[in-house]
Coordinates of C-alpha atoms and ligand atoms in Angstrom, one line a residue:
M5 CA -15.5 1.8 -35.6
S6 CA -17.3 -1.1 -33.9
Y7 CA -20.7 -0.5 -32.4
F8 CA -23.5 -2.3 -30.6
E9 CA -26.7 -3.2 -32.5
I10 CA -29.7 -3.8 -30.2
N11 CA -33.3 -4.8 -30.8
G12 CA -35.4 -3.7 -27.9
G13 CA -38.4 -5.2 -26.2
R14 CA -37.1 -8.6 -25.1
K15 CA -38.1 -9.8 -21.6
L16 CA -34.9 -10.8 -19.8
K17 CA -34.5 -13.5 -17.3
G18 CA -31.7 -15.6 -15.7
E19 CA -28.5 -14.9 -13.8
I20 CA -25.6 -12.4 -14.3
T21 CA -22.4 -12.5 -12.3
V22 CA -20.8 -9.3 -11.2
K23 CA -17.1 -8.9 -12.0
G24 CA -14.3 -7.5 -9.7
A25 CA -14.6 -3.8 -9.1
K26 CA -13.0 -1.6 -11.7
N27 CA -12.4 1.1 -9.2
A28 CA -10.7 -1.3 -6.8
A29 CA -8.5 -2.9 -9.5
L30 CA -7.1 0.4 -10.7
K31 CA -5.9 1.4 -7.2
A32 CA -4.6 -2.0 -6.4
V33 CA -2.4 -2.0 -9.6
A34 CA -1.1 1.5 -8.7
A35 CA -0.4 0.4 -5.1
A36 CA 1.5 -2.6 -6.3
V37 CA 4.2 -0.2 -7.5
L38 CA 5.1 0.5 -3.8
S39 CA 6.4 -3.1 -3.4
S40 CA 9.5 -4.9 -4.8
D41 CA 7.8 -8.2 -4.1
P42 CA 5.1 -9.8 -6.3
W43 CA 1.4 -8.9 -5.8
T44 CA -1.2 -11.4 -7.0
I45 CA -4.6 -9.7 -7.6
T46 CA -7.6 -12.0 -8.2
N47 CA -11.2 -11.4 -9.3
F48 CA -9.5 -9.0 -11.7
P49 CA -11.7 -7.4 -14.4
F50 CA -10.0 -7.3 -17.8
I51 CA -11.6 -4.0 -19.1
E52 CA -10.1 -1.2 -21.1
D53 CA -9.2 0.9 -18.0
T54 CA -7.4 -1.9 -16.2
K55 CA -5.6 -2.9 -19.4
R56 CA -4.3 0.7 -19.8
I57 CA -3.0 0.9 -16.2
L58 CA -1.3 -2.4 -16.5
E59 CA 0.4 -1.1 -19.7
M60 CA 1.4 2.0 -17.8
I61 CA 3.2 0.1 -15.1
E62 CA 4.9 -2.2 -17.7
D63 CA 6.0 0.9 -19.5
L64 CA 7.7 2.0 -16.2
G65 CA 9.5 -1.4 -15.9
A66 CA 7.2 -3.6 -13.9
T67 CA 6.3 -7.1 -15.1
V68 CA 2.7 -8.3 -15.3
K69 CA 1.6 -11.9 -15.7
R70 CA -2.1 -12.0 -16.9
G71 CA -4.3 -15.0 -15.9
K72 CA -7.9 -15.6 -16.7
E73 CA -9.2 -13.4 -13.9
S74 CA -6.0 -12.5 -12.1
V75 CA -2.7 -10.7 -12.5
V76 CA 0.7 -11.1 -10.9
I77 CA 2.6 -7.8 -10.7
D78 CA 6.3 -7.5 -10.0
A79 CA 7.3 -3.9 -9.6
K80 CA 10.9 -4.8 -8.5
N81 CA 12.5 -3.3 -11.6
I82 CA 10.5 -0.1 -12.0
K83 CA 13.2 2.1 -13.6
T84 CA 11.6 5.4 -14.4
G85 CA 9.1 8.0 -13.2
R86 CA 8.3 9.2 -16.7
M87 CA 4.7 8.1 -17.5
N88 CA 3.6 7.4 -21.1
D89 CA 1.7 10.4 -22.4
D90 CA -0.9 8.6 -24.6
L91 CA -1.8 6.2 -21.8
A92 CA -2.0 8.9 -19.1
K93 CA -4.3 11.0 -21.3
K94 CA -6.6 7.9 -21.9
L95 CA -7.0 7.1 -18.3
R96 CA -8.0 9.8 -15.8
A97 CA -7.1 7.4 -13.0
S98 CA -3.4 7.5 -14.1
I99 CA -3.0 10.3 -11.6
I100 CA -3.2 7.7 -8.9
L101 CA 0.0 6.2 -10.1
A102 CA 1.9 9.4 -9.5
G103 CA 1.8 8.8 -5.7
P104 CA 3.5 5.4 -5.5
V105 CA 5.9 6.2 -8.4
L106 CA 7.0 9.3 -6.6
A107 CA 7.4 7.3 -3.4
R108 CA 9.5 4.7 -5.2
M109 CA 11.5 6.8 -7.7
G110 CA 11.6 10.2 -6.1
E111 CA 10.3 11.8 -9.4
V112 CA 7.3 11.7 -11.7
R113 CA 6.8 13.3 -15.1
M114 CA 3.2 12.9 -16.5
H115 CA 0.8 14.5 -18.9
H116 CA -2.2 16.1 -17.2
P117 CA -4.7 13.2 -17.0
G118 CA -7.4 15.4 -18.5
G119 CA -11.0 15.8 -17.9
C120 CA -13.8 13.9 -19.5
V121 CA -17.4 14.5 -20.5
I122 CA -18.6 14.3 -16.9
G123 CA -16.5 17.2 -15.7
K124 CA -13.2 19.1 -15.7
R125 CA -11.8 16.6 -13.2
P126 CA -9.2 19.0 -11.7
V127 CA -6.2 17.5 -9.8
D128 CA -5.5 20.4 -7.5
M129 CA -6.0 18.3 -4.3
F130 CA -3.5 15.7 -5.6
L131 CA -0.8 18.4 -6.3
E132 CA -1.4 20.1 -3.0
G133 CA -1.2 16.7 -1.3
F134 CA 2.2 15.9 -2.9
Q135 CA 3.5 19.3 -1.9
K136 CA 2.4 18.6 1.7
F137 CA 4.6 15.4 1.6
G138 CA 7.5 17.7 0.7
A139 CA 7.5 17.2 -3.1
R140 CA 8.2 20.0 -5.6
V141 CA 5.5 20.3 -8.3
K142 CA 6.4 22.0 -11.6
W143 CA 4.1 22.5 -14.6
E144 CA 5.7 22.6 -18.0
N145 CA 3.8 22.4 -21.4
S146 CA 0.8 20.3 -20.0
H147 CA 3.1 18.0 -18.1
F148 CA 3.6 17.8 -14.3
K149 CA 7.1 17.2 -13.0
I150 CA 7.0 16.1 -9.3
T151 CA 10.2 15.5 -7.4
A152 CA 11.0 14.6 -3.8
K153 CA 14.2 13.3 -2.2
R154 CA 12.3 11.8 0.7
L155 CA 8.6 12.0 1.4
K156 CA 7.7 13.2 4.9
G157 CA 4.4 12.4 6.6
A158 CA 1.8 15.2 6.4
K159 CA -1.5 16.4 7.7
I160 CA -3.9 16.7 4.7
F161 CA -7.5 18.0 4.9
F162 CA -9.5 17.5 1.7
P163 CA -11.7 20.7 1.2
R164 CA -14.1 18.4 -0.7
I165 CA -14.3 14.6 -0.5
T166 CA -12.2 13.0 -3.3
V167 CA -12.2 9.2 -3.8
T168 CA -9.0 8.9 -5.8
G169 CA -7.5 11.8 -3.9
T170 CA -8.0 9.9 -0.7
E171 CA -6.6 6.7 -2.2
T172 CA -3.6 8.3 -3.8
M173 CA -2.6 10.1 -0.6
M174 CA -3.1 6.9 1.5
I175 CA -0.9 4.9 -0.9
T176 CA 1.8 7.6 -1.0
A177 CA 1.8 7.9 2.8
V178 CA 2.7 4.2 3.2
L179 CA 6.4 4.9 2.4
A180 CA 6.6 8.5 3.7
E181 CA 8.6 9.1 6.8
G182 CA 6.5 9.6 10.0
E183 CA 2.8 10.0 10.4
T184 CA 0.2 11.2 7.8
I185 CA -3.3 12.2 8.8
L186 CA -6.0 12.4 6.1
E187 CA -9.1 14.3 7.1
N188 CA -12.5 14.6 5.3
A189 CA -11.4 11.4 3.6
A190 CA -13.7 9.4 1.3
M191 CA -15.2 6.1 2.7
E192 CA -15.9 4.1 -0.5
P193 CA -15.6 0.3 0.2
E194 CA -12.6 0.0 -2.2
I195 CA -10.6 2.1 0.4
P196 CA -10.8 -0.2 3.4
M197 CA -10.3 -3.2 1.0
L198 CA -7.0 -1.7 -0.1
A199 CA -5.9 -0.5 3.3
E200 CA -6.5 -4.0 4.8
F201 CA -4.3 -5.6 2.1
L202 CA -1.6 -3.0 2.4
N203 CA -1.5 -3.7 6.2
R204 CA -1.1 -7.4 5.4
C205 CA 1.9 -6.4 3.3
G206 CA 3.4 -4.5 6.2
A207 CA 1.8 -1.0 6.0
K208 CA 0.4 0.7 9.1
I209 CA -3.0 2.3 8.2
E210 CA -5.8 3.0 10.6
G211 CA -9.2 4.4 10.0
A212 CA -9.7 3.5 6.4
G213 CA -13.5 3.7 5.7
T214 CA -13.9 6.6 8.1
P215 CA -13.4 10.3 7.5
T216 CA -10.0 10.3 9.2
I217 CA -7.2 8.0 8.1
R218 CA -3.8 7.7 9.9
I219 CA -0.8 6.2 8.2
H220 CA 2.5 5.5 9.9
G221 CA 5.2 5.4 7.3
V222 CA 7.4 2.2 6.9
K223 CA 10.6 1.6 5.0
K224 CA 9.2 -1.0 2.6
I225 CA 6.2 -3.3 2.1
G226 CA 6.1 -6.9 0.9
G227 CA 4.0 -8.8 -1.5
G228 CA 0.9 -10.9 -1.1
A229 CA -2.5 -11.9 -2.7
L230 CA -5.6 -9.7 -2.9
E231 CA -9.1 -10.7 -4.0
L232 CA -10.9 -7.6 -5.3
I233 CA -14.4 -6.9 -4.0
P234 CA -17.3 -7.1 -6.5
D235 CA -18.1 -4.1 -8.6
R236 CA -20.9 -2.3 -6.8
I237 CA -21.6 -0.2 -9.9
E238 CA -22.1 -3.2 -12.1
A239 CA -24.4 -4.7 -9.5
G240 CA -26.6 -1.6 -9.4
T241 CA -26.6 -1.2 -13.1
F242 CA -27.9 -4.8 -13.5
A243 CA -30.5 -4.2 -10.9
V244 CA -31.9 -1.3 -13.0
L245 CA -31.7 -3.7 -16.0
G246 CA -33.8 -6.2 -14.2
A247 CA -36.4 -3.6 -13.1
L248 CA -36.7 -2.2 -16.6
A249 CA -36.4 -5.3 -18.9
G250 CA -36.7 -8.2 -16.6
E251 CA -39.1 -10.9 -15.9
K252 CA -36.7 -11.8 -13.2
V253 CA -32.9 -11.3 -13.0
K254 CA -30.6 -12.7 -10.3
I255 CA -27.4 -10.7 -9.8
K256 CA -24.7 -13.0 -8.4
K257 CA -21.4 -12.4 -6.6
C258 CA -22.3 -8.9 -5.3
V259 CA -22.4 -7.1 -1.9
P260 CA -25.9 -5.7 -1.3
S261 CA -24.6 -3.5 1.6
H262 CA -22.3 -1.6 -0.8
I263 CA -25.3 -0.2 -2.6
R264 CA -27.7 0.3 0.4
A265 CA -28.8 3.8 -0.5
F266 CA -29.4 2.9 -4.2
L267 CA -31.4 -0.2 -3.3
A268 CA -33.6 1.9 -0.9
Y269 CA -34.5 4.2 -3.7
L270 CA -35.0 1.4 -6.2
Q271 CA -37.6 0.0 -3.7
K272 CA -39.1 3.4 -3.2
A273 CA -39.7 3.5 -6.9
G274 CA -41.7 0.4 -6.6
V275 CA -39.2 -2.3 -7.7
K276 CA -39.4 -5.7 -6.0
V277 CA -35.9 -6.6 -4.8
E278 CA -34.8 -9.7 -2.8
E279 CA -31.4 -9.7 -1.1
G280 CA -29.3 -12.8 -0.5
E281 CA -25.9 -13.1 1.2
N282 CA -24.0 -12.1 -1.9
E283 CA -26.7 -11.8 -4.5
I284 CA -29.7 -9.6 -5.4
T285 CA -32.9 -10.7 -7.3
V286 CA -34.9 -8.1 -9.1
W287 CA -38.3 -8.5 -10.8
G288 CA -39.5 -6.5 -13.8
A289 CA -41.5 -3.4 -12.4
K290 CA -45.0 -2.9 -13.7
N291 CA -45.9 0.5 -12.0
L292 CA -42.8 2.5 -11.3
K293 CA -43.2 5.5 -9.0
P294 CA -41.3 8.8 -9.3
V295 CA -38.7 9.5 -6.6
N296 CA -36.3 12.4 -6.0
I297 CA -32.6 11.4 -5.7
V298 CA -29.5 13.3 -4.7
T299 CA -26.1 11.7 -5.3
H300 CA -23.6 11.6 -2.4
E301 CA -20.3 10.2 -1.4
Y302 CA -20.4 6.7 0.1
P303 CA -22.5 5.5 1.9
G304 CA -24.9 7.8 0.0
F305 CA -26.4 7.2 -3.5
A306 CA -23.4 6.6 -5.8
T307 CA -23.0 9.2 -8.6
D308 CA -22.0 6.3 -10.9
L309 CA -25.5 4.8 -10.5
Q310 CA -27.2 8.1 -11.3
P311 CA -27.3 7.6 -15.1
P312 CA -29.1 4.2 -15.1
F313 CA -31.4 5.3 -12.3
T314 CA -32.3 8.4 -14.3
L315 CA -33.3 6.1 -17.2
L316 CA -35.5 4.1 -14.8
L317 CA -37.3 7.3 -13.8
T318 CA -38.2 8.0 -17.4
Q319 CA -40.5 4.9 -17.1
A320 CA -42.1 6.1 -13.8
K321 CA -45.6 7.6 -13.7
G322 CA -45.0 11.2 -12.7
T323 CA -42.2 13.7 -12.1
S324 CA -38.9 13.0 -10.4
L325 CA -35.9 15.3 -9.6
V326 CA -32.4 14.0 -10.1
H327 CA -29.6 16.1 -8.4
D328 CA -26.0 15.2 -8.9
P329 CA -23.9 17.8 -7.1
I330 CA -20.7 15.8 -7.5
F331 CA -19.9 16.4 -11.2
E332 CA -20.8 19.4 -13.3
S333 CA -21.6 17.7 -16.6
R334 CA -22.7 14.2 -15.7
L335 CA -26.3 14.9 -16.6
M336 CA -25.5 16.0 -20.2
F337 CA -26.3 12.4 -21.4
T338 CA -30.0 13.1 -20.8
D339 CA -30.0 14.8 -24.2
A340 CA -29.4 11.4 -25.7
L341 CA -32.3 9.9 -23.8
N342 CA -34.6 12.8 -25.0
L343 CA -33.6 11.9 -28.5
M344 CA -34.9 8.4 -27.9
G345 CA -38.2 9.9 -26.6
A346 CA -37.7 10.6 -22.9
N347 CA -39.0 13.9 -21.4
I348 CA -36.1 15.2 -19.2
V349 CA -35.7 18.9 -18.5
M350 CA -32.3 20.3 -17.4
N351 CA -32.8 22.8 -14.6
D352 CA -29.1 23.5 -14.3
P353 CA -25.9 21.4 -14.9
H354 CA -26.5 19.5 -11.6
R355 CA -30.3 19.0 -11.7
V356 CA -32.8 17.5 -14.1
T357 CA -36.6 17.0 -13.9
V358 CA -37.7 13.6 -15.3
N359 CA -41.3 13.3 -16.5
G360 CA -42.7 9.9 -17.3
P361 CA -43.6 7.4 -18.4
S362 CA -42.2 7.9 -21.9
K363 CA -42.0 5.3 -24.7
L364 CA -38.5 5.1 -26.0
I365 CA -37.7 4.6 -29.7
G366 CA -34.5 3.0 -30.9
R367 CA -32.1 5.1 -32.9
K368 CA -28.4 5.7 -33.7
I369 CA -26.6 7.2 -30.7
A370 CA -23.0 7.6 -29.4
S371 CA -21.8 6.7 -25.9
P372 CA -20.5 9.8 -24.1
D373 CA -18.8 8.1 -21.2
L374 CA -18.9 4.7 -19.6
R375 CA -21.8 5.1 -17.1
A376 CA -23.9 7.0 -19.6
G377 CA -22.9 4.5 -22.3
I378 CA -24.2 1.5 -20.3
T379 CA -27.3 3.5 -19.7
L380 CA -27.9 3.9 -23.4
V381 CA -27.5 0.1 -23.8
L382 CA -30.2 -0.4 -21.2
A383 CA -32.3 2.2 -23.0
G384 CA -31.9 0.3 -26.3
L385 CA -32.9 -2.9 -24.6
I386 CA -36.3 -1.4 -23.6
A387 CA -36.8 0.9 -26.7
N388 CA -39.1 0.0 -29.6
G389 CA -37.1 -1.0 -32.6
K390 CA -33.3 -1.0 -33.3
T391 CA -30.7 1.0 -31.5
R392 CA -27.1 1.5 -32.7
I393 CA -24.6 2.6 -30.1
E394 CA -21.3 4.0 -31.2
N395 CA -18.1 4.9 -29.3
I396 CA -18.4 1.6 -27.4
Y397 CA -14.8 1.9 -26.2
Q398 CA -16.3 4.0 -23.4
I399 CA -18.5 1.0 -22.4
D400 CA -15.7 -1.5 -22.7
R401 CA -13.8 0.7 -20.2
G402 CA -16.0 -0.5 -17.4
Y403 CA -18.0 -3.6 -18.4
E404 CA -16.2 -6.7 -19.5
R405 CA -17.7 -8.5 -22.6
I406 CA -21.0 -6.9 -21.8
E407 CA -22.8 -8.0 -24.9
E408 CA -22.0 -11.7 -24.2
R409 CA -23.2 -11.4 -20.6
L410 CA -26.5 -9.6 -21.6
K411 CA -27.2 -12.1 -24.4
K412 CA -27.2 -14.9 -21.7
L413 CA -30.2 -13.0 -20.2
G414 CA -32.0 -13.1 -23.5
A415 CA -31.0 -9.7 -24.8
D416 CA -30.8 -9.1 -28.6
I417 CA -27.5 -7.3 -28.7
K418 CA -24.6 -7.8 -31.2
R419 CA -21.1 -6.2 -31.4
I420 CA -20.6 -5.2 -35.0
M421 CA -16.8 -4.9 -35.6
Ligands
EPZ11 C1 -13.8 8.4 -8.5 O1 -13.4 9.4 -9.3 C2 -14.3 7.3 -9.4 N1 -13.2 6.9 -10.3 C3 -15.5 7.8 -10.3 O2 -16.0 6.8 -11.1 C4 -16.6 8.3 -9.3 O3 -17.6 8.8 -10.1 C5 -16.0 9.3 -8.3 O4 -14.9 8.8 -7.7 C6 -17.1 9.7 -7.3 O5 -17.5 8.6 -6.6 C7 -12.3 6.0 -9.9 O6 -12.3 5.6 -8.7 C8 -11.2 5.6 -10.8 P1 -13.6 12.5 -7.0 P2 -12.6 10.6 -8.7 O7 -12.2 13.0 -6.8 O8 -11.8 10.2 -7.5 C9 -13.6 17.2 -7.6 C10 -16.4 5.7 -13.1 O9 -17.4 5.9 -13.9 N2 -12.1 17.2 -7.5 O10 -14.2 11.8 -5.8 O11 -11.8 11.3 -9.8 C11 -14.0 16.4 -8.9 O12 -14.0 17.3 -10.0 C12 -15.8 6.9 -12.5 O13 -16.0 4.6 -12.7 C13 -11.5 18.4 -7.4 O14 -12.1 19.5 -7.5 O15 -13.7 11.6 -8.3 C14 -15.5 16.1 -8.5 O16 -16.3 17.2 -8.8 C15 -16.4 8.2 -13.0 N3 -10.1 18.4 -7.3 C16 -15.4 15.9 -7.0 O17 -14.2 16.5 -6.6 C17 -9.4 17.3 -7.2 O18 -8.1 17.4 -7.0 C18 -15.4 14.4 -6.6 O19 -14.4 13.8 -7.4 C19 -10.1 16.1 -7.2 C20 -11.4 16.0 -7.4

């Protein structure tokens, strides 16, 4: 199994360019299934998760032309609603595909997408949503079978905010007959991005980016070209890297306003940050201050930026509280940081107390999930000595050629095949 080998302690400087957003790419590929005309998606990140969802739609009969940073998807010849089990189990986000496939084919058969180390990741709100559209949902030996002759517009209230739940119901509603209203919807930037493009293709969506989204169903939608927004989680991750290991790091091709809450807390912690139109410059922090953070749906502090920020707090002078109410096991990775010398106490599955500063020592460690995985890479970059990180498929799920990009900043990191 390949792994990363890191020698810590280097001071990093230079520029790093943010790639297109993983969590925009996955939904754009799923939404492309709605159309029988070609969709061109640019600023496309080729990472494990996006490669898997492209394989899933090819398996259903779509054709995909892969460019350097773009894909052209033609879903005209989608011929089945049976989704590949192995791919569906590998990619939690495969559940998003169920919506557009149901809308196109009238039936879906898929393996439960499964949970992951950050939580059980139930799909109850997806299944209830499909039933509201008039679909029948059957469960047989860990597969869903969802059928619907014709989808009818529905009124869907999400009891708790769900990002992919919002996106999946919005995409499904595009071809449903009549009006659909989504209430208590997520507002992540990837959602208005997708809605604006779907409208350019002929959909009728209002209110994306607010808690209430109205969709008027249409018979069909056409093709077009979509440029993905930059990955706000990459941008925030690299900002923590600059604060921890930088002399000075410039993060290019990002949207500072997409991580407003995170940047506010980075500055509260004493990090010098300079914002440009579509870039952020971060200087290495000398005296980090403890802060208390609570993750929250957008525009709050993104849960995906909690792991790197928790690492930052291990270097602050004092005690911080990190509260992540969104996932029930997303803080488990702090055990790995403690093995490297951090002093983090778990108060309950959603809350840890971080005492700092702690000297981190390099060691052999495995990456639990993609956001914890990249955090362990950052930890290795500031630790004394050598760190070996295994299970790096998890990191490759969300960060394209990450070791090459970090090397350009002066990091001593190698991928050992
Ligand atoms: C999306 O996951 C992102 N993934 C996650 O990023 C991100 O952490 C999360 O939103 C929160 O921002 C993608 O966009 C592909 P949720 P999602 O539904 O939509 C519960 C990453 O690292 N829930 O907003 O799956 C759920 O268990 C990933 O890129 C139900 O109970 O998250 C969680 O506790 C990790 N029933 C809460 O809602 C449901 O039917 C919020 O989850 C659906 C969700």
